[in-house]
mmCIF file of C-alpha atoms and ligand atoms in Angstrom:
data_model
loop_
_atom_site.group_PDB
_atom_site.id
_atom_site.type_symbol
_atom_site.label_atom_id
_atom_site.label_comp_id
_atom_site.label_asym_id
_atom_site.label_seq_id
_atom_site.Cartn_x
_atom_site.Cartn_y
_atom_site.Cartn_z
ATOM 1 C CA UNK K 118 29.943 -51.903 -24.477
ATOM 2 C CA UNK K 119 27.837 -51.851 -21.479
ATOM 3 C CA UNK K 120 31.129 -50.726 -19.830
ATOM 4 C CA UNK K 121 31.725 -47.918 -21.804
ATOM 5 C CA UNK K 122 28.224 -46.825 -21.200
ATOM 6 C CA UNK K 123 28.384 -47.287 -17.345
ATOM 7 C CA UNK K 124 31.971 -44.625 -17.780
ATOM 8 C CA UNK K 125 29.873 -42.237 -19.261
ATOM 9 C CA UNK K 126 27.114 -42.580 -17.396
ATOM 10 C CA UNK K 127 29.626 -42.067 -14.218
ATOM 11 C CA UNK K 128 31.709 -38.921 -15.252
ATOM 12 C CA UNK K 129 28.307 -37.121 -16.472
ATOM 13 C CA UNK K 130 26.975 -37.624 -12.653
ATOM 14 C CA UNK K 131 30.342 -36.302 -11.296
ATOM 15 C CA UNK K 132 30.595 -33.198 -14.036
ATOM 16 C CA UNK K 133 26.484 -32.573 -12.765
ATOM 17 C CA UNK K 134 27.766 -32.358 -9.259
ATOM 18 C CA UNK K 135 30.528 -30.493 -9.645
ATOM 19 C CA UNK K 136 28.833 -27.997 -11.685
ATOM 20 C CA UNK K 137 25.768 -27.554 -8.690
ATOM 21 C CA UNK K 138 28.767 -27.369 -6.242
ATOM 22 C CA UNK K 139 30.006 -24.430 -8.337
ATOM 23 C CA UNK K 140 26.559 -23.339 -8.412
ATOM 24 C CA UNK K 141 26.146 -20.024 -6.040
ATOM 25 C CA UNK K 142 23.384 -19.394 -3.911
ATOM 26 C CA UNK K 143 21.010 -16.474 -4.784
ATOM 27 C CA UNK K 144 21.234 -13.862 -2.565
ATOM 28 C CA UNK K 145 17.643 -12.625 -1.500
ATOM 29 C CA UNK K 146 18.065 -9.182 0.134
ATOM 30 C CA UNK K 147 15.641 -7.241 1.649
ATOM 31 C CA UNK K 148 15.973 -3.470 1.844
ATOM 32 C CA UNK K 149 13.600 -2.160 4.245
ATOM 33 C CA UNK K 150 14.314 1.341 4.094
ATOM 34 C CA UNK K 151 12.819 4.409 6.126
ATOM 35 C CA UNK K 152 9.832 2.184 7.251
ATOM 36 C CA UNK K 153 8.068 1.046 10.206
ATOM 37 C CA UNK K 154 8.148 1.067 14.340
ATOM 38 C CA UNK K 155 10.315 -0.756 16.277
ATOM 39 C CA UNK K 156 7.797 -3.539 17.191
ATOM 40 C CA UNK K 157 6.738 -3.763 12.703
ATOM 41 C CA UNK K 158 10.265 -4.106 12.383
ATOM 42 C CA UNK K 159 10.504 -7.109 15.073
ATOM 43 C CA UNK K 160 7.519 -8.667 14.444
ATOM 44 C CA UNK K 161 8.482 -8.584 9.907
ATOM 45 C CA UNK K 162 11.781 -10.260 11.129
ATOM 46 C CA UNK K 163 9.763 -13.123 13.344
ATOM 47 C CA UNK K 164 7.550 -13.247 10.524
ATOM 48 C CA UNK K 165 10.779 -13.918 7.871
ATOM 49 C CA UNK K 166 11.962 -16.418 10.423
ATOM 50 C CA UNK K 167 8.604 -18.647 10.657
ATOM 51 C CA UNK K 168 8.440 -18.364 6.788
ATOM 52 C CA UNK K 169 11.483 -20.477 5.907
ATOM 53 C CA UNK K 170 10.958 -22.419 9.016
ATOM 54 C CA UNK K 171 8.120 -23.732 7.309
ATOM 55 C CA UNK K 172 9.603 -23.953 3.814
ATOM 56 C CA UNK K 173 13.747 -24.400 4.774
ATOM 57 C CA UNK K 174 14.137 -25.711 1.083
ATOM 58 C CA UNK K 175 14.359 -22.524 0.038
ATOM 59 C CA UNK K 176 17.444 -22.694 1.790
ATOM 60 C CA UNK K 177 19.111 -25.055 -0.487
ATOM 61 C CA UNK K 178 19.181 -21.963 -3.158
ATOM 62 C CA UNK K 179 18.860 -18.957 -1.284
ATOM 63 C CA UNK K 180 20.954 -16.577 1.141
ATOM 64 C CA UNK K 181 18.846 -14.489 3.237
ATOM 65 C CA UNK K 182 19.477 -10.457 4.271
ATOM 66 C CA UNK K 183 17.500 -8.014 6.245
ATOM 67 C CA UNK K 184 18.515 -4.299 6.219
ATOM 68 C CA UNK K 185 16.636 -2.450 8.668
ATOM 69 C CA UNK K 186 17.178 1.123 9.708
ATOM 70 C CA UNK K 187 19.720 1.676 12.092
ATOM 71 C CA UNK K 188 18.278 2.103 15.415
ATOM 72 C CA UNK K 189 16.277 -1.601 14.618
ATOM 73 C CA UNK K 190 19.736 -3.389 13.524
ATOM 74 C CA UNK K 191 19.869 -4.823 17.001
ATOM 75 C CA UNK K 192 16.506 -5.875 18.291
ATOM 76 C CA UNK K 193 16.281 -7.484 14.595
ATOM 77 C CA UNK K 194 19.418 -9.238 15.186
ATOM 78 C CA UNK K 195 17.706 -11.056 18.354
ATOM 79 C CA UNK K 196 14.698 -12.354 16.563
ATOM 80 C CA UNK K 197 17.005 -13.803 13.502
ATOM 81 C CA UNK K 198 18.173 -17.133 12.886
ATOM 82 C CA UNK K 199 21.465 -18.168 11.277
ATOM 83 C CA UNK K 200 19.407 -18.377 8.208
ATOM 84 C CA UNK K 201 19.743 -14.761 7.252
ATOM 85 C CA UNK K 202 22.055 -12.033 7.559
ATOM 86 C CA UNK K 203 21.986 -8.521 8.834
ATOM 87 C CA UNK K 204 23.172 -5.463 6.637
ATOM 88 C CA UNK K 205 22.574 -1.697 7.264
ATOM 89 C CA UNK K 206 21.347 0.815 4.771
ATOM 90 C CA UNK K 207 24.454 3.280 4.693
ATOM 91 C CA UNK K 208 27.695 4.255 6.576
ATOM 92 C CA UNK K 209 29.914 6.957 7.173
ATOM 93 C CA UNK K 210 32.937 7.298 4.891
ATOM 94 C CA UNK K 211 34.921 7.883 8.065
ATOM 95 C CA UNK K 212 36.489 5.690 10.710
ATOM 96 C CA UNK K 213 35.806 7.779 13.953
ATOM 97 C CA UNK K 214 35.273 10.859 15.420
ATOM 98 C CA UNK K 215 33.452 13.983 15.473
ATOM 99 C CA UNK K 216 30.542 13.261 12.445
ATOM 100 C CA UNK K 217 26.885 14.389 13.887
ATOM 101 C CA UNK K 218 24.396 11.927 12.265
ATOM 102 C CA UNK K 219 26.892 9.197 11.077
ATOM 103 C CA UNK K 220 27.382 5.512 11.811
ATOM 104 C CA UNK K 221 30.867 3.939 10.665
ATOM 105 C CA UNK K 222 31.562 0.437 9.445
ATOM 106 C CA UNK K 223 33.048 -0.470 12.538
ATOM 107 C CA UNK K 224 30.020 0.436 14.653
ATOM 108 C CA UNK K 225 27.851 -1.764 12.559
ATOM 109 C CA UNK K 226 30.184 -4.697 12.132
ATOM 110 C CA UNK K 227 30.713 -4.436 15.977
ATOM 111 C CA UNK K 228 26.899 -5.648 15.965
ATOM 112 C CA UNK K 229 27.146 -8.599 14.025
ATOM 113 C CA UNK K 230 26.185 -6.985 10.431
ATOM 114 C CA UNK K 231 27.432 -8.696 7.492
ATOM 115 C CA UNK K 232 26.697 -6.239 4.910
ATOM 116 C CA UNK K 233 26.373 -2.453 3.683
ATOM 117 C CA UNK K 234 24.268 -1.138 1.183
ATOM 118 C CA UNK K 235 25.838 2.033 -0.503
ATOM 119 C CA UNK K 236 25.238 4.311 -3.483
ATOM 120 C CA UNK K 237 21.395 3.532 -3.591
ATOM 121 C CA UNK K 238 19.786 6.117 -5.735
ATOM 122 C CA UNK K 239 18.028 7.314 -3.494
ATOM 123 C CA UNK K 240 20.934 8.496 -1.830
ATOM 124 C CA UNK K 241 23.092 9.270 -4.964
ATOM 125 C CA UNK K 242 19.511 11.485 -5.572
ATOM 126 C CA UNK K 243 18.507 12.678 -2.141
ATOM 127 C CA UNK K 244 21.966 13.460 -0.790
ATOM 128 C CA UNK K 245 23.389 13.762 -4.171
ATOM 129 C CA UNK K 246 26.645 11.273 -3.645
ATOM 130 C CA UNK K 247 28.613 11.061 -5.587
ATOM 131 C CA UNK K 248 31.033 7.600 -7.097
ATOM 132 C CA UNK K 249 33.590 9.192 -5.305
ATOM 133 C CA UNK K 250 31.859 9.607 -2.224
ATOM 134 C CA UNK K 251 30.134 5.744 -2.572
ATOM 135 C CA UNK K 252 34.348 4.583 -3.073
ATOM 136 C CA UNK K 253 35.089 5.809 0.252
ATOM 137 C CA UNK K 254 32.581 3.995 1.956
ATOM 138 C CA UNK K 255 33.236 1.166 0.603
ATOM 139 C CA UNK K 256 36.296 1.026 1.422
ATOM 140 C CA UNK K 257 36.402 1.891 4.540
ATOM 141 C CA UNK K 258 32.940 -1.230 4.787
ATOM 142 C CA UNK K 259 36.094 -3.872 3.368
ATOM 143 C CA UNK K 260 38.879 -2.841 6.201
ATOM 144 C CA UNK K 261 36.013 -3.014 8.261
ATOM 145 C CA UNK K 262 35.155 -6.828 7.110
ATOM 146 C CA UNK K 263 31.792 -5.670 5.780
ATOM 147 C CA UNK K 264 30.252 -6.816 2.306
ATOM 148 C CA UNK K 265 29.437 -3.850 0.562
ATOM 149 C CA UNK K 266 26.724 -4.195 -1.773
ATOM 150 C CA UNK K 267 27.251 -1.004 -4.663
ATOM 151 C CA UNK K 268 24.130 -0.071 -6.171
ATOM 152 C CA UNK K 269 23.973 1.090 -9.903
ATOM 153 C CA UNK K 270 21.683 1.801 -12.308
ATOM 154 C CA UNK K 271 20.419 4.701 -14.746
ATOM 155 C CA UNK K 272 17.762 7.135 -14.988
ATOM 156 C CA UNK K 273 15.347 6.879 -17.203
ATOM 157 C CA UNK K 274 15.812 9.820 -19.205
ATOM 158 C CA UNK K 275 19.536 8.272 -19.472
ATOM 159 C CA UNK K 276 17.755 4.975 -20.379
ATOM 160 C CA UNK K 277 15.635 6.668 -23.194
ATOM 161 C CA UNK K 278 18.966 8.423 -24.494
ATOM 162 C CA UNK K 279 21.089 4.948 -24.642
ATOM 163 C CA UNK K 280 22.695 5.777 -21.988
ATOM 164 C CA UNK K 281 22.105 3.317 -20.069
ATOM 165 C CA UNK K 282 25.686 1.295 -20.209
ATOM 166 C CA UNK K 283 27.772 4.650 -20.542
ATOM 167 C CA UNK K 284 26.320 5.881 -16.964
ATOM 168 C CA UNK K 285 26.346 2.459 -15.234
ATOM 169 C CA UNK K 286 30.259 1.326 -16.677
ATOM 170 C CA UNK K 287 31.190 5.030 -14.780
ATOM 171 C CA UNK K 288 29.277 4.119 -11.979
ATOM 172 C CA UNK K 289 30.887 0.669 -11.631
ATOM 173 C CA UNK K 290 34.306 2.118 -12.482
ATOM 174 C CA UNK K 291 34.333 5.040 -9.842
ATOM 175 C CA UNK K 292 32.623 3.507 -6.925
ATOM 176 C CA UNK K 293 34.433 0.125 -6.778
ATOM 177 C CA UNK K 294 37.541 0.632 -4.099
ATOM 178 C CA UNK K 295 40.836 -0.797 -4.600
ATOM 179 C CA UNK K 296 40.478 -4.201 -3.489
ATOM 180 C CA UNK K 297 37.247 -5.088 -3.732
ATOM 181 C CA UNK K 298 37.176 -8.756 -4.641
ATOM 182 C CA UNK K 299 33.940 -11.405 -5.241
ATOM 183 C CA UNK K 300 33.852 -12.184 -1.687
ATOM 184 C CA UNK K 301 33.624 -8.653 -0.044
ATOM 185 C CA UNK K 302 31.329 -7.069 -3.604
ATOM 186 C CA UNK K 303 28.441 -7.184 -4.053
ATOM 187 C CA UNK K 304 26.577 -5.035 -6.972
ATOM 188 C CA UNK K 305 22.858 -4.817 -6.985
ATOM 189 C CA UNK K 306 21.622 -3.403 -10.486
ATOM 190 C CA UNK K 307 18.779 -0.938 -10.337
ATOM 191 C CA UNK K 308 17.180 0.949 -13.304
ATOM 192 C CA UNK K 309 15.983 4.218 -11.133
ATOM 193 C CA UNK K 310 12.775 4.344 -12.649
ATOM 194 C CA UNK K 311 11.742 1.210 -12.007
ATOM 195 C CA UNK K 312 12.711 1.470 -7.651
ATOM 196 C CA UNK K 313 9.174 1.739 -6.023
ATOM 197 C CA UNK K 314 7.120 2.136 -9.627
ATOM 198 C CA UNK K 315 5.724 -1.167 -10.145
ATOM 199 C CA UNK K 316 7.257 -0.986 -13.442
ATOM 200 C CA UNK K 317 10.213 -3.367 -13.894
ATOM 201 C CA UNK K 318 12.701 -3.310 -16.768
ATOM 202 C CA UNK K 319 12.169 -6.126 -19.775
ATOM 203 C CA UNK K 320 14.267 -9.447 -19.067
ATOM 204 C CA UNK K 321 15.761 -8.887 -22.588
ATOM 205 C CA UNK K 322 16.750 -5.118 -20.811
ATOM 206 C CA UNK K 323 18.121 -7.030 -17.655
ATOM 207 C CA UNK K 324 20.641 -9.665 -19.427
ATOM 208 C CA UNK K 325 22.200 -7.212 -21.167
ATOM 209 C CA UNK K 326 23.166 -5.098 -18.603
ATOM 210 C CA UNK K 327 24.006 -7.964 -16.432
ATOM 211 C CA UNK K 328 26.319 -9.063 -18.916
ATOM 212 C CA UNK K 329 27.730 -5.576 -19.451
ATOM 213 C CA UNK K 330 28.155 -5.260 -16.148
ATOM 214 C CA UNK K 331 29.956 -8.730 -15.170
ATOM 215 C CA UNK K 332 32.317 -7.970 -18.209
ATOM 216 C CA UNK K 333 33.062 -4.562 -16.437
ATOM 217 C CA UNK K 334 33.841 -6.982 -13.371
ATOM 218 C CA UNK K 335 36.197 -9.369 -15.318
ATOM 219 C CA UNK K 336 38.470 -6.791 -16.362
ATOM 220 C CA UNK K 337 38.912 -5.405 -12.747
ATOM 221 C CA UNK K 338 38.610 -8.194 -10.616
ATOM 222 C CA UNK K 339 39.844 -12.183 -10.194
ATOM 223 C CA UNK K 340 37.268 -14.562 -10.016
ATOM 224 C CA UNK K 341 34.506 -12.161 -10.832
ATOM 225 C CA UNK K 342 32.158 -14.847 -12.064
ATOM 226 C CA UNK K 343 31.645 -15.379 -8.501
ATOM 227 C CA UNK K 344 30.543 -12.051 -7.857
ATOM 228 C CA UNK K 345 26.893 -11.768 -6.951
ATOM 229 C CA UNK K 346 24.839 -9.450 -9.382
ATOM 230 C CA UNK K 347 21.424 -8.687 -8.110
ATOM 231 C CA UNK K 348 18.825 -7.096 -9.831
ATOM 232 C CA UNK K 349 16.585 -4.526 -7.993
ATOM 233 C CA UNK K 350 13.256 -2.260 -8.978
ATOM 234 C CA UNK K 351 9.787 -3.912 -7.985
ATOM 235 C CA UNK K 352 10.296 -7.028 -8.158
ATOM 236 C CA UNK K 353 8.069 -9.344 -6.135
ATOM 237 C CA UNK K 354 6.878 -12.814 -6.504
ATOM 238 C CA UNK K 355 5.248 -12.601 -9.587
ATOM 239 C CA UNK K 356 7.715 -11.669 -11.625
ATOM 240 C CA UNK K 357 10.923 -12.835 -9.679
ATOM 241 C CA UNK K 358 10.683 -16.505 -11.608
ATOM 242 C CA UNK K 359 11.705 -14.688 -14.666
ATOM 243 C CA UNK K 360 14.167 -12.431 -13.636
ATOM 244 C CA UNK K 361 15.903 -14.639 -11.769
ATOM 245 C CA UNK K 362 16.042 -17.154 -15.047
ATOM 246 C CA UNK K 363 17.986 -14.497 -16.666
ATOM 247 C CA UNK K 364 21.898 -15.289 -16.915
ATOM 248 C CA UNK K 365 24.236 -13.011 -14.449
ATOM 249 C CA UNK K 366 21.166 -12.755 -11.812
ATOM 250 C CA UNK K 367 22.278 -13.581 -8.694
ATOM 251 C CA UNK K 368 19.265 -12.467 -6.865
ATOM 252 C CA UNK K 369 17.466 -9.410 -5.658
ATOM 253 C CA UNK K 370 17.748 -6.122 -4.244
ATOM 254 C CA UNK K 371 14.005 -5.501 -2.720
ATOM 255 C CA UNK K 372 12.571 -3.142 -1.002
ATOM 256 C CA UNK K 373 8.487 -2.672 -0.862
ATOM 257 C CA UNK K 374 8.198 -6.575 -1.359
ATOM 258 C CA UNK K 375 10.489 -7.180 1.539
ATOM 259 C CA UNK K 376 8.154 -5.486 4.346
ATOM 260 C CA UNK K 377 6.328 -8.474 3.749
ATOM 261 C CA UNK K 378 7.336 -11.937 4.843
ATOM 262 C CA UNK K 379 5.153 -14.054 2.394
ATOM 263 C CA UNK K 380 5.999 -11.931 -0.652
ATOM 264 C CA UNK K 381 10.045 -11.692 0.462
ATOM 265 C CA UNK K 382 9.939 -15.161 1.275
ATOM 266 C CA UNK K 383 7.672 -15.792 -1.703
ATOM 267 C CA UNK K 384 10.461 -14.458 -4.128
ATOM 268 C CA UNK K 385 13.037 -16.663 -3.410
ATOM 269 C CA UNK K 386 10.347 -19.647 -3.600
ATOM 270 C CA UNK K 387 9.303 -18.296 -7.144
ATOM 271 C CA UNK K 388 12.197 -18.670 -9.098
HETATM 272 P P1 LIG P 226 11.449 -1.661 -4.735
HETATM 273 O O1 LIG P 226 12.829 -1.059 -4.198
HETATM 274 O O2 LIG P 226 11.573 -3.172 -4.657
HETATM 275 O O3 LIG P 226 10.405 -1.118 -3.826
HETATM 276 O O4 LIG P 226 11.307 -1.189 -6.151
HETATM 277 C C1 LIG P 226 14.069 -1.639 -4.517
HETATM 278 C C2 LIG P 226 15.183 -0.866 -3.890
HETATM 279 O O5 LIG P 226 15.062 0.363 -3.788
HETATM 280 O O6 LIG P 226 16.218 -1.423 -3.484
#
């Protein structure tokens, strides 16, 4: 009997360890928009550096990334451990050539960036892009080796009109390239109207368009339970413990939170 017992015992340890093998790391990414001097931006990314050097369990969990503007990519990139990644904010839709104001893919994977955030609303809003528009950047980030990381999310007039899955399934469905896959996607979900309000959606609000969206993902894509889905709009420590218990998180899109080391830091040490 005591045999039988010790069995179980055994292949419930090895099914636990398997499953935490499985398990992916949340990806804590910080978007640090149209902010700060060269030396803030140097001395945030020492400051990100020293704050998992003193906690590096957070490690165990957690995948770091750093978007800076453009012009900082590089003197960021010096001050940077291996523990977190570099991304940029944007790119051009277009390989080379004669495009005032534009940075390809190529130009920013030729300085070690790992990622590309495209289709945030403020851009879709500010520069009015368009799915189509967000599609060719991202594809030209994947020939490019670049992780693009698609932002969605409604308005909230859309929101208050129930909306909200209609606009994002388009969204997902017009901006995702041809062969995009779980390793080179990544899709950050952000309701507009809670980006930069201090008002973040409910956690109720949050799994079910998580789960909307990673059903949208199944039908296009293989493996896309592997597929990082982050959620995005104020969050910060205090509330990232229980957005991050919410099934189909896979971490967070952040940007005032993220000019901060303790509270960028501090949201991947919450949940
Ligand atoms: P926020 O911004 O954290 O300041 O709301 C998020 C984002 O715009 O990505």
């Amino acid at each position: 009997m005591a045999y039988v017992f010790f069995i179980l015992f055994m292949l419930i340890r090895v099914h636990a360890w398997f499953k935490k093998e499985e398990m992916m790391k949340r990806l804590i990414a910080g978007n640090w928009k149209m902010n700060g001097t060269m030396s803030a931006a140097i001395k945030l990314a020492q400051g990100i550096v020293e704050a998992i050097q003193n906690d590096s369990k957070v490690l165990e969990n957690n995948d770091f990334l750093v978007c800076p503007p453009f012009h900082h990519i590089v003197p960021v990139q010096a001050e940077l451990s291996m523990a977190v990644s570099l991304g940029a904010q944007d790119c051009s839709p277009y390989e080379v050539g004669a495009y005032t104001g534009d940075v390809s893919a190529a130009m920013l994977k030729d300085v070690n960036c790992d990622y590309v955030i495209l289709g945030h609303s403020e851009r879709r809003e500010y520069y009015v892009e368009s799915n189509d528009l967000i599609r060719q950047k991202a594809a030209i980030a994947h020939e490019n080796g670049l992780i693009a990381i698609i932002c969605v999310g409604e308005t909230e007039a859309q929101r208050e009109a129930g909306e909200e899955q209609e606009v994002v399934g388009k969204q997902l469905a017009e901006s995702l390239p041809e062969g995009a896959t779980a390793q080179n996607t990544v899709i950050a979900y952000e309701p507009v109207w809670a980006i930069g309000t201090g008002k973040t959606a409910t956690t109720d609000d949050i799994a079910a368009m998580h789960d909307f969206i990673r059903g949208q993902l199944k039908a296009k894509i293989d493996n896309a339970d592997t597929l990082r889905i982050l959620y995005g709009g104020s969050v910060k420590p205090s509330n990232a413990a229980e957005i991050f218990a919410v099934d189909n998180v896979n971490g967070a899109l952040i940007g005032g939170a993220s000019l901060k080391p303790e509270d960028f830091i501090g949201i991947a040490t919450a949940g």
